[in-house]
Coordinates of C-alpha atoms in Angstrom, one line a residue:
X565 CA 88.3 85.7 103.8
X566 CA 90.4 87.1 106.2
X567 CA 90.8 83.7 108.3
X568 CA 92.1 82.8 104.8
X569 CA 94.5 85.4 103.9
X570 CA 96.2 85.4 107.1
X571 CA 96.5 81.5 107.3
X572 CA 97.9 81.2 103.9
X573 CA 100.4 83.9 104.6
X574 CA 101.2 83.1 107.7
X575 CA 102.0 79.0 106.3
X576 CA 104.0 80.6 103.6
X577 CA 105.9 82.8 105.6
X578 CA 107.1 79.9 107.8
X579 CA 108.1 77.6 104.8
X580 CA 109.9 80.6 102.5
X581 CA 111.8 81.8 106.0
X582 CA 113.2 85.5 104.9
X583 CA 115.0 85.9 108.1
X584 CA 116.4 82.6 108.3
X585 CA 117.5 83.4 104.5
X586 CA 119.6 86.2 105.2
X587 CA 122.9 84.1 106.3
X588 CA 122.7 82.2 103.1
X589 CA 122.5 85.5 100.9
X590 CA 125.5 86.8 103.1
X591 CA 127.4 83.5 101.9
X592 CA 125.9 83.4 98.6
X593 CA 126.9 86.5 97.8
X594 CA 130.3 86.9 100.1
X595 CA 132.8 88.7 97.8
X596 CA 130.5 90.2 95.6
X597 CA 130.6 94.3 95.5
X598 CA 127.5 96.0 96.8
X599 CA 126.2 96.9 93.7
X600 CA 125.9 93.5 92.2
X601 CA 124.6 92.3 96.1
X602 CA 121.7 94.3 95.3
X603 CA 120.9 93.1 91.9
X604 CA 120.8 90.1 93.3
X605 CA 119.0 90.8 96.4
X606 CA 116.4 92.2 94.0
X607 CA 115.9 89.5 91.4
X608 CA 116.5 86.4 93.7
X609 CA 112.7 87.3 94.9
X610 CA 111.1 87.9 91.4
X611 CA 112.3 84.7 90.0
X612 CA 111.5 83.2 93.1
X613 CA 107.9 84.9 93.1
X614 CA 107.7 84.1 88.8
X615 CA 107.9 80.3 89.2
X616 CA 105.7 79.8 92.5
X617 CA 102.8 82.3 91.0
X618 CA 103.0 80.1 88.0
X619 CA 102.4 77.1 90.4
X620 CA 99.6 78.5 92.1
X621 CA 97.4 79.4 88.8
X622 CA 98.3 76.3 86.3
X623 CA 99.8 73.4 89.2
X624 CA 96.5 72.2 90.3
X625 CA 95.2 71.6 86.6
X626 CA 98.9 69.6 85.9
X627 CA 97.5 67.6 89.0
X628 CA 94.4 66.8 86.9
X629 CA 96.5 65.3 84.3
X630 CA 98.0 63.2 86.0
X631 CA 95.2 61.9 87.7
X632 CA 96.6 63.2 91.1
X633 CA 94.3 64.5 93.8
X634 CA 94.2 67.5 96.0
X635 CA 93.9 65.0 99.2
X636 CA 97.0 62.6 98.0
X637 CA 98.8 66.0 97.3
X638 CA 97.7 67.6 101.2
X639 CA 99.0 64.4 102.6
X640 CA 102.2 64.4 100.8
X641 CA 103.0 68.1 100.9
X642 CA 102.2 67.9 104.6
X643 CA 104.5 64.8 105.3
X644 CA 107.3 66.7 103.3
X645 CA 106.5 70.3 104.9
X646 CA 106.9 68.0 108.2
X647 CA 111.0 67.0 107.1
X648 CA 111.3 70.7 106.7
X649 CA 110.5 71.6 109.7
X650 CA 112.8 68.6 111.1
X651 CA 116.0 70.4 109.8
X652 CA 114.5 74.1 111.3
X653 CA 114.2 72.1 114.4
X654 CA 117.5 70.1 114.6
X655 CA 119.2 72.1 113.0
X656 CA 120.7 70.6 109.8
X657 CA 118.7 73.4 107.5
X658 CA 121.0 76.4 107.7
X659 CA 124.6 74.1 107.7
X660 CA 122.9 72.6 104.4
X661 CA 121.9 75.9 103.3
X662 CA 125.0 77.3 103.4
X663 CA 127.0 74.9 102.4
X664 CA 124.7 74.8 99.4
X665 CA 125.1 78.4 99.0
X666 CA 128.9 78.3 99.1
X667 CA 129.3 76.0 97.3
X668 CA 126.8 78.1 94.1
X669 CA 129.3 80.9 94.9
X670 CA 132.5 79.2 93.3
X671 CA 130.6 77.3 90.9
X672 CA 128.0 79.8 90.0
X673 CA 128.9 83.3 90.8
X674 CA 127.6 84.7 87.7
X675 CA 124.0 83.8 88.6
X676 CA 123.6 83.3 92.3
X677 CA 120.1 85.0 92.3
X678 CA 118.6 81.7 90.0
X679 CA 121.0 78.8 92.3
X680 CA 120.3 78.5 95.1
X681 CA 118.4 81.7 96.4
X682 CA 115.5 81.0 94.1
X683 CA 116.2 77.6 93.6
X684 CA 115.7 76.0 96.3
X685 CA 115.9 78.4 99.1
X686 CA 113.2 80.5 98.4
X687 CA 111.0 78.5 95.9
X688 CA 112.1 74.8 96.8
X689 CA 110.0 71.7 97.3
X690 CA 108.0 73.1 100.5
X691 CA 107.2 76.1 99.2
X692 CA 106.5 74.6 96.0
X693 CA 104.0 71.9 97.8
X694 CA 102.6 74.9 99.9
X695 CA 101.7 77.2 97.2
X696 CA 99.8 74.2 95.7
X697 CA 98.5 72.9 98.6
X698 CA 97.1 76.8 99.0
X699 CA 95.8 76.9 95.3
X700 CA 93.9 74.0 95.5
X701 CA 92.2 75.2 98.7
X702 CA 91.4 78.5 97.3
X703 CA 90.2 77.1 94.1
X704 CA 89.8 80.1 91.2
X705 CA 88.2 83.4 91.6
X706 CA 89.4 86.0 94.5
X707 CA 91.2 83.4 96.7
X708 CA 92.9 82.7 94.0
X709 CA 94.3 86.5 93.7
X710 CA 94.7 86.4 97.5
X711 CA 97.1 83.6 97.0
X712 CA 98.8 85.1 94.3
X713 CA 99.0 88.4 96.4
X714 CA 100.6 86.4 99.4
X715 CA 103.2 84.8 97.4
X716 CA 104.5 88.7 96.2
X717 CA 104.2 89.5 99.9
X718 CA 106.3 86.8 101.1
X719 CA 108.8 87.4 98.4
X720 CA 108.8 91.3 98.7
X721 CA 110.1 90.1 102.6
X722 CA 112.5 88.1 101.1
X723 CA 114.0 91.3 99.2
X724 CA 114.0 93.6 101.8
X725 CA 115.6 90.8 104.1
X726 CA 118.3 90.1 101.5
X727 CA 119.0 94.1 101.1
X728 CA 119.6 94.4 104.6
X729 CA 120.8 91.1 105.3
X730 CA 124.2 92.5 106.9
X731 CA 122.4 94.1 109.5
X732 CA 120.0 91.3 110.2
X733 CA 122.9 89.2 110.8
X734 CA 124.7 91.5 113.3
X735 CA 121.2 92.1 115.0
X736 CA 119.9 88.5 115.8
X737 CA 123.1 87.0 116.3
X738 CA 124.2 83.2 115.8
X739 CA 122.1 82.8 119.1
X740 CA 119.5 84.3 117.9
X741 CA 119.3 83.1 114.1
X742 CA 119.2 79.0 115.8
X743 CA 116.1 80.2 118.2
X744 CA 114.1 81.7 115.5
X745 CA 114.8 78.7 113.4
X746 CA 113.9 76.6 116.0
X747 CA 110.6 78.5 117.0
X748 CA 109.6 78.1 113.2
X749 CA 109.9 74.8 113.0
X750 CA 107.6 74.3 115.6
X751 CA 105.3 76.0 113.8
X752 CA 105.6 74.9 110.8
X753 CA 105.4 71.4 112.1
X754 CA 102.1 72.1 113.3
X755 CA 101.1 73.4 110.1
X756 CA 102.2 70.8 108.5
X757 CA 100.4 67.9 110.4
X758 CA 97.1 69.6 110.0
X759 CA 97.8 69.4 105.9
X760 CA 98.0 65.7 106.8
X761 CA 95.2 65.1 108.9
X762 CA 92.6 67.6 106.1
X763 CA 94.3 64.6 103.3
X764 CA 92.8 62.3 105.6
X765 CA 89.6 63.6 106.3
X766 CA 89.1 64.2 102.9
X767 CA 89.7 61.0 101.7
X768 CA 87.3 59.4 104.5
X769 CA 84.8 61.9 103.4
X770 CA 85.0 60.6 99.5
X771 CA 84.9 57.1 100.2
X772 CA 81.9 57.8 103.0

């Protein structure tokens, strides 16, 4: 159980990125007074945290429905977890996510918090595909409240990231913000081919 816990958090945590976040709340919210950076700061995360907790408890039966399979999902959410980790590694994901972010600021200032730090920053497709990917491991019961519990965790990070995001951004530097991308990626990537190669192994396994 602990193997589990500290797996599933640890994925999460590389797909969600709070750290590498904090530049894109900075532009997101560039402008704003401090009082309304911290309402946002706070509820980016609990929408964030609403919709993917949502996804771990009800996705896997939507699967069902549409006759999709946990495999066919590991193989796909690995392959796209995998592009993720491309743009850490080259990267193209924090040019895109600011740009993105400026770009919510003129067109959205009212409600930066929903687009994009929740959507898609924070709860986007590979955290989306993760969080099911995790479900469908963990099945119902207590690994499904572990799940649940590491999806607050990851989210809680985000917050306290965003709410001191100014001095996360001094700290690391725009040296240090590309290595810690970078060192993610890798990771991640990792991660990510091992979704694909469980897919495969269980699809050999159901046609053996």
């Amino acid at each position: 159980m602990i193997d589990f816990t500290l797996s599933a958090f640890v994925t999460l945590l590389l797909v969600v990125d709070p750290v590498g976040l904090a530049p894109a709340f900075l532009a997101a919210t560039a402008g704003m007074p401090d009082k309304i950076k911290r309402t946002v700061a706070l509820r980016a995360p609990l929408i964030a945290a609403s919709i993917l907790v949502v996804i771990a408890v009800v996705g896997n039966g939507l699967l069902r429905q549409l006759g999709i399979g946990i495999p066919a999902f590991q193989i796909a959410g690995g392959l796209l977890l995998f592009g993720v980790s491309y743009q850490m590694i080259f990267g193209d994901r924090p040019h895109r996510e600011a740009r993105e972010a400026d770009k919510a600021t003129s067109e959205h200032a009212s409600d930066v918090a929903v687009f994009p730090l929740a959507i898609p920053m924070m709860a986007g497709p590979g955290a989306i595909a993760t969080t099911l990917l995790l479900a469908g491991d963990a099945g119902y019961g207590a690994r499904l409240v572990i799940i649940i519990a590491v999806v607050l965790s990851v989210c809680l990070l985000c917050m306290l990231c965003f709410v001191s995001a100014s001095l996360i951004a001094r700290t690391l530097g725009r040296t240090g913000n590309a290595v810690l991308s970078r060192v993610l990626g890798m990771l991640l990537a990792a991660y990510s081919v091992q979704f694909v190669i469980n897919g495969i192994a269980a699809v050999r396994a159901s046609l053996s």
